[in-house]
Backbone as a ProteinNet text record, in pm:
[ID]
protein_1_A
[PRIMARY]
MATFKSTKHFYGFPCTHRQWKAESHCRFVHGYSRSFHFEFECSELTKEMWVMDFGDLKDVKAWLDDMFDHTFLASQDDPFMEEFKKLDEAGVVQLRILPNAGMEGTAQYVYEKMSELIKKKTDGRVWISRLEVKENEKNSAVYIP
[TERTIARY]
-1071.5	-1184.1	-1210.5	-1217.6	-1236.6	-1429.8	-1463.6	-1621.6	-1642.7	-1760.8	-1829.5	-1938.2	-1908.9	-2044.8	-2110.7	-2262.9	-2310	-2406	-2438.4	-2525.9	-2643.4	-2801.4	-2897.3	-2971.4	-3002.9	-3096.8	-3254.6	-3287.6	-3435.2	-3468.2	-3532.4	-3536.6	-3702.7	-3753.1	-3870.9	-3943.7	-3941.1	-4032.5	-4050.5	-4167.2	-4176.4	-4264	-4217.1	-4277.7	-4213	-4301.6	-4266.8	-4252.3	-4185.9	-4141.6	-4097.7	-4057.6	-4007.5	-3907.5	-3822.5	-3732.3	-3783.3	-3933.3	-3978.6	-3918.2	-3754.6	-3644.3	-3625.4	-3575.9	-3493.1	-3512.5	-3444.7	-3524.9	-3469.5	-3464.4	-3452.9	-3569.2	-3589.4	-3674	-3707.8	-3604.5	-3625.2	-3774.5	-3773	-3897	-4052.8	-4041.4	-4185.3	-4187.9	-4333.9	-4359.1	-4271.7	-4188.6	-4131.1	-4134.4	-4079.7	-4104.2	-3946.6	-3942.3	-3863.2	-3866	-3823.1	-3796.4	-3741.7	-3704.8	-3624	-3593.9	-3416.4	-3405.7	-3312	-3305.9	-3242.7	-3124.1	-2982.6	-2889.6	-2837.3	-2875.8	-2812	-2680.2	-2634.5	-2490.6	-2498.2	-2502	-2541.4	-2362.3	-2346.2	-2237.5	-2231.1	-2156.2	-2170.5	-1985.7	-1969.6	-1863.9	-1866.6	-1951.1	-2035.2	-2102.2	-2048.1	-2171.7	-2292.4	-2416	-2450.3	-2410.9	-2509.2	-2487.7	-2424	-2509.9	-2522.2	-2421.4	-2341.9	-2210.7	-2262.6	-2394.5	-2446	-2403.5	-2401.3	-2404.8	-2557.8	-2645.6	-2800.2	-2888.8	-2972.4	-3046.1	-3148.8	-3103.8	-3222.9	-3350	-3366.4	-3523.9	-3578.6	-3526.6	-3587.2	-3639.5	-3591.6	-3611.4	-3793.1	-3858.3	-3986.3	-4042.8	-4074	-4073.3	-4039.1	-3882.6	-3818.3	-3879.8	-3894.3	-3951.5	-4084.6	-4178.1	-4290.1	-4302.4	-4256.7	-4193.5	-4149.7	-4083	-4043.5	-4160.1	-4227.3	-4344	-4450.7	-4515.7	-4600.6	-4518.3	-4433.7	-4354.3	-4290.7	-4318.4	-4234.5	-4303.2	-4380.1	-4432.9	-4568.7	-4563.6	-4691.1	-4713.9	-4583.8	-4660.7	-4616.7	-4647.1	-4587.9	-4537	-4407	-4347.7	-4342.3	-4371.1	-4274.3	-4250.4	-4176.2	-4077.8	-4199.3	-4175.4	-4258	-4299.2	-4216.8	-4243.4	-4229.3	-4315.8	-4357.6	-4443.5	-4502.1	-4523.8	-4693.8	-4679.3	-4832.9	-4871.2	-4806.3	-4862.9	-5035.1	-5108.7	-5248.8	-5306.2	-5240.7	-5304.6	-5253.9	-5163.5	-5144.2	-5176.6	-5216	-5297.1	-5443.5	-5510	-5647	-5672.5	-5539.8	-5533.9	-5519.2	-5409.8	-5417.4	-5572.7	-5639	-5782.2	-5861.4	-5820.3	-5918.1	-5885.2	-5785.3	-5717.9	-5677.3	-5620.7	-5552.5	-5404.7	-5380.4	-5223.6	-5196.7	-5126.7	-5110.5	-4943.4	-4967.5	-4897.1	-4796.7	-4677	-4619.2	-4522.3	-4528.8	-4422.8	-4296	-4169.9	-4047.7	-3992.7	-3922.3	-3848.2	-3781.1	-3750.8	-3680.9	-3692.2	-3763.3	-3824.8	-3700.8	-3584.7	-3528.8	-3407.2	-3325.6	-3257.1	-3159.5	-3067.1	-2977.1	-3133.4	-3235	-3327.2	-3387.7	-3410.6	-3488.6	-3401.9	-3245.8	-3154.1	-3119.8	-3135.3	-3108.2	-3263.9	-3364.8	-3487.9	-3466.7	-3456	-3485.5	-3377.3	-3230.7	-3193.6	-3195.9	-3300.7	-3323.5	-3426.7	-3516.8	-3642.2	-3540.2	-3532.4	-3444.7	-3338.4	-3294.9	-3185.8	-3224.8	-3297	-3380.5	-3453.2	-3493	-3572.4	-3469.4	-3352.5	-3249.9	-3146.8	-3176.8	-3073.9	-3155.1	-3270.9	-3364.9	-3400.5	-3430.3	-3415.5	-3328.7	-3165.6	-3068.7	-3032.7	-3103.5	-3032.6	-2926.1	-2881.6	-2768.7	-2657.9	-2695.2	-2558	-2491.9	-2619.8	-2594.2	-2633.7	-2563.2	-2608.8	-2594.6	-2658.8	-2682	-2545.5	-2447.9	-2313.9	-2359.2	-2374.5	-2406.3	-2562.4	-2617.2	-2725.1	-2753.4	-2785.5	-2780.1	-2918.1	-2940.2	-3089.3	-3081.7	-3113.8	-3082.5	-3253.3	-3233	-3378.5	-3340.9	-3262	-3231.4	-3116.4	-3046.6	-2931.5	-2845	-2808.5	-2734.4	-2715.6	-2817	-2818.5	-2858.5	-2799.7	-2802.1	-2741.1	-2788.9	-2763.2	-2709.4	-2556.3	-2569.8	-2556.1	-2623.9	-2620.8	-2500	-2397.2	-2344.1	-2322.5	-2374.7	-2386.9	-2239.6
-415.4	-294.1	-220.3	-61.7	-2.8	-49.2	-18.5	-15.7	116.8	140.9	229.5	179.4	190.3	89.1	189	201.2	285.2	209.9	245.6	165.8	251.7	144	229.7	151.8	196.2	104.7	124.6	55.2	46.6	-6.6	77.4	48.6	26.2	-69.5	-38.3	-146.3	-290.1	-375.2	-496.7	-426.1	-533	-649.3	-764.2	-863.7	-980.1	-1153.1	-1256.3	-1370.8	-1459.9	-1584.7	-1682.8	-1786.5	-1843	-1999.4	-2034.8	-2163.3	-2258.7	-2349.8	-2454.5	-2584.3	-2558.6	-2673	-2690.2	-2587.3	-2531	-2598.8	-2682.6	-2709.4	-2641.9	-2500.7	-2372.3	-2324.7	-2263.6	-2129.3	-2065	-2052.8	-2021	-2056.8	-2193.6	-2305.6	-2211.2	-2117.8	-2065.4	-1925.7	-1882.3	-1790	-1654.9	-1537.4	-1434.4	-1334.1	-1245.2	-1085.9	-1008.5	-938.4	-826.5	-692.3	-609.1	-471.9	-506.5	-590	-608.2	-475.6	-494.6	-358.7	-424.1	-391.6	-421.1	-285	-323.7	-307.7	-343.7	-255.2	-284.8	-195.9	-307.1	-236.8	-243.3	-155	-148.9	-137.8	-147	-169.7	-174	-64.2	-22	24.5	-7.5	13.9	172.7	197.2	349.9	424.3	529.2	635.1	668.7	721.7	821.6	971	1026.1	1126.8	1209.7	1203.7	1288.9	1221.3	1139	1028	960.7	933.6	809.3	712.7	593.1	469.8	404.4	441.4	449.4	543.9	610.3	683.1	667.3	684.2	634.9	654.6	785	838.1	741.4	659.1	564.3	406.9	418.7	314.7	306.6	389.3	361.2	241.9	180.6	37.2	-83.5	-65.5	-161.4	-101.8	-17.5	-10.4	-20.8	-15.9	-72.9	-203.1	-256.1	-448.3	-482.3	-424.9	-419	-412.2	-289.9	-297.9	-416.2	-419.6	-556.5	-687.4	-725.3	-812.2	-842.4	-716.4	-726.9	-667.5	-562.3	-468.6	-554.7	-598.9	-662.7	-766	-873.8	-952.1	-1111.7	-1201.8	-1327.5	-1416.7	-1423.6	-1481.7	-1646.6	-1773.1	-1882.1	-1969.5	-2032.2	-2123.8	-2251.4	-2206.6	-2311.7	-2386.8	-2504.9	-2680.4	-2641.3	-2541.4	-2552.2	-2651.2	-2745.2	-2836.3	-2767.8	-2706.3	-2599.9	-2502.7	-2557.2	-2416.2	-2397.9	-2559.9	-2493.9	-2435.4	-2457.4	-2342.3	-2184.4	-2192	-2000.1	-1966.1	-2068.9	-2009.6	-1979.6	-2021.9	-2036.4	-1936.1	-1872.7	-1790.5	-1650.5	-1683	-1564.7	-1546.1	-1615.6	-1612.3	-1613.9	-1596.8	-1506	-1394.2	-1337.2	-1186.3	-1154.5	-1287.1	-1297.5	-1267.8	-1352.4	-1270.5	-1242.8	-1173.6	-1131.2	-1228.7	-1378.5	-1496.5	-1436.1	-1422.8	-1421.9	-1590.3	-1634.6	-1767.9	-1752.8	-1785.9	-1792	-1938.6	-1958.5	-2087.5	-2130.4	-1973.7	-2053.3	-1897.3	-1894.1	-1753.3	-1739.4	-1789.7	-1756.5	-1638.7	-1589.9	-1426.3	-1489.7	-1610.2	-1597.7	-1625.7	-1703.6	-1740.6	-1591.6	-1518.4	-1408.4	-1281.1	-1275.4	-1258.6	-1246.1	-1408.7	-1481.3	-1435	-1456.9	-1429.4	-1282.2	-1204.9	-1066.8	-986.8	-1103.3	-1047.5	-1098.6	-1249	-1253.7	-1187.5	-1174.7	-1076.5	-928.6	-867.5	-720.4	-721.6	-781.8	-814.7	-801.4	-834.2	-832.9	-745.5	-660.4	-545.1	-428.6	-427.1	-352.1	-346.4	-455.6	-460.3	-435.7	-490.6	-402.1	-223.7	-198.9	-74.8	73.7	-75.3	58.4	-32.9	-106.6	-148.8	-253.9	-300.4	-414.3	-325.9	-164.9	-120	-109.5	-159.1	-180.1	-280.7	-346.7	-496.8	-492.6	-586.7	-561.1	-667	-579	-670.4	-737.9	-694.3	-760.1	-722.4	-797	-769.2	-808	-711.4	-763.1	-754	-874.1	-813.7	-835.4	-769.8	-754.4	-741.8	-868.8	-866.2	-779.6	-745.2	-623.7	-611.4	-513.1	-484.9	-545.1	-670.4	-805.3	-903.5	-950.6	-1025	-999.8	-1050.5	-986.3	-1127.3	-1138.2	-1257.3	-1168.3	-1145.5	-1181	-1248.2	-1189.4	-1269.4	-1137.2	-1268.6	-1207.9	-1316.5	-1256	-1351.1	-1416.9
-15716.3	-15711.7	-15601.2	-15604.6	-15463.5	-15443.5	-15348.1	-15305.8	-15204.1	-15211.1	-15125.8	-15029.4	-14903.7	-14832.9	-14760.9	-14733.6	-14618.5	-14574	-14453.1	-14351.7	-14329.9	-14266.6	-14265.2	-14180.6	-14055.4	-13961.7	-13927	-13884.1	-13867.5	-13735.9	-13669.8	-13503.1	-13476.5	-13348.6	-13247.5	-13392.5	-13366.9	-13418.8	-13303.1	-13266.8	-13120.3	-13199.5	-13168	-13244.1	-13125.4	-13138.8	-13088.2	-13203.9	-13129.4	-13186.7	-13084.2	-13085.6	-13009.7	-13112.7	-13041.7	-13088.9	-13050.7	-13105.3	-13085.2	-13018.4	-13121.2	-13065.1	-12957.5	-12904.4	-12817.3	-12697.9	-12583.3	-12511.6	-12371.6	-12419.7	-12292.9	-12294.9	-12191.2	-12213	-12358.1	-12468.7	-12526.6	-12663.3	-12569.8	-12657.2	-12661.8	-12564.2	-12522.7	-12640.9	-12638.8	-12729.6	-12632.5	-12695.4	-12622.4	-12710.4	-12675.2	-12757.4	-12728	-12826.8	-12838.5	-12949.8	-12910.3	-13034.6	-13123.6	-13213.2	-13314.7	-13402.5	-13440.4	-13535.6	-13663	-13747.8	-13868.6	-13926	-13933.6	-13963.4	-14108.2	-14215.4	-14335.9	-14425.7	-14452.6	-14528.4	-14665.9	-14727	-14875.6	-14910.7	-15073.7	-15126.5	-15261.7	-15326.8	-15450.6	-15499.9	-15577.6	-15678	-15773.6	-15754.3	-15835.5	-15765.6	-15717.2	-15642.1	-15762.6	-15696	-15775.5	-15816	-15905.1	-15930.5	-15799.1	-15678.4	-15550.3	-15496.1	-15561.3	-15476.6	-15360.5	-15362.3	-15234.5	-15272.1	-15188.8	-15204.5	-15287.4	-15129.3	-15129.2	-15119.5	-15166.3	-15164.4	-15015.3	-14945.1	-14833.3	-14811.8	-14920.8	-14926.3	-14997.1	-15048.1	-15176.9	-15118.8	-14963.8	-14850.5	-14818.7	-14884.1	-14783	-14801.2	-14920.3	-14968.4	-14829.4	-14825.3	-14727	-14616.4	-14565.2	-14438.7	-14403.2	-14532.1	-14535.2	-14478.1	-14557.2	-14571.7	-14413.7	-14377.7	-14281.2	-14109	-14150.7	-14069	-14053.9	-14184.4	-14238.1	-14143.6	-14187.5	-14133.4	-14001.8	-13941.9	-13769.3	-13693.9	-13731.8	-13596.5	-13548.2	-13450.8	-13354.7	-13429.8	-13451.2	-13509.7	-13447.7	-13473.3	-13393.3	-13488.3	-13458.1	-13589.5	-13549	-13629.6	-13639.3	-13747.6	-13696.1	-13827.5	-13900	-14022.8	-14072.3	-14041.9	-13961.6	-13920.6	-13824.1	-13701.4	-13626.2	-13563.4	-13493.1	-13474.4	-13420.5	-13362.1	-13339.8	-13435.7	-13579.7	-13663.1	-13698.2	-13661.5	-13715.3	-13614.8	-13468.2	-13351.3	-13432.4	-13403.5	-13503	-13605.2	-13692.1	-13808.2	-13730.8	-13648.8	-13617.6	-13490.1	-13469.9	-13346.3	-13427	-13573.2	-13638.2	-13755.1	-13751.9	-13847.4	-13726.4	-13603.7	-13460.2	-13461.8	-13522.7	-13483.2	-13375.5	-13305.8	-13168.3	-13204.9	-13322.8	-13332.8	-13468.9	-13537.3	-13657.1	-13689.8	-13775.7	-13779.8	-13912.8	-13912.5	-14031	-14025.1	-14143.1	-14109.6	-14216.6	-14113.3	-14189.6	-14220.6	-14263.6	-14255.6	-14131.1	-14062.8	-13919.1	-13846.7	-13731.6	-13740.8	-13603.8	-13570.1	-13488.6	-13522.7	-13495.7	-13536.7	-13669	-13657.5	-13761.5	-13875.5	-13883.4	-14007.1	-14013.9	-13936.9	-13992.2	-14060.8	-14040.9	-14075.5	-14233.7	-14231.4	-14407.8	-14476.4	-14389.7	-14455.2	-14535.8	-14427.5	-14473.2	-14575.1	-14602.1	-14675.2	-14755.7	-14828.4	-14947.5	-14980.4	-14941.6	-14942.6	-15035.4	-14897.4	-14953.2	-15045.5	-15071.7	-15183.2	-15292.8	-15327.7	-15483.1	-15489.3	-15385.6	-15434	-15434.2	-15356.1	-15400.2	-15527.9	-15543.9	-15673.3	-15794.3	-15812.7	-15844.8	-15903.6	-15778.4	-15742.6	-15790.2	-15772.8	-15855.8	-15928	-16037.5	-16130.7	-16116.7	-16019.7	-15988.9	-15936.8	-15944	-15889.2	-15724.4	-15651.2	-15521.3	-15472.4	-15374.2	-15309.2	-15161.9	-15113.5	-14936.8	-14908.7	-14845.2	-14817.1	-14693.8	-14631.4	-14430.8	-14429	-14282.7	-14285.8	-14132.1	-14007	-13894.3	-13784.8	-13738.3	-13678.3	-13518.8	-13499.2	-13353.7	-13264.4	-13173.6	-13081.1	-12956.6	-12925.3	-12828.4	-12807	-12724.6	-12696.4	-12655.3	-12627.5	-12618.9	-12737.1	-12807.2	-12889.4	-13020.7	-13123.6	-13257.7	-13342.2	-13500.2	-13559.4	-13692.7	-13768.6	-13874.3	-14002.8	-14090.7	-14248.6	-14339.7	-14378.6	-14512.3	-14581.9	-14711.5	-14814.7	-14916.6
[MASK]
+++++++++++++++++++++++++++++++++++++++++++++++++++++++++++++++++++++++++++++++++++++++++++++++++++++++++++++++++++++++++++++++++++++++++++++++++

């Protein structure tokens, strides 16, 4: 069966995270301006002959803004979680808790959250076939279901 693909890129999400299990400098809180690169796939185009109506992704952008724009990402098992929660309550950080705040974990987390939204939005006609999350121009992680 033939498939069609299209891509959509969302840029400019400055946030911080840390890899608390790392023995390198990655264990410290540090930040990047992340970007998200979605690959959409379908076997049947819309009446407009599109894979995905990009104008219908405002809710995706809003969710990405809420999760990653000027936020602090922490892995749910970080031993400093209680301190991070206190900083969030005090208005020092905007804490977002992920199963794994690293790039690979972020790619999987975003895929899982957005996959259901895209399937619902398109009545199952479109799916996310690949999601790349970049922390900068040099480093990225890819999640392929």
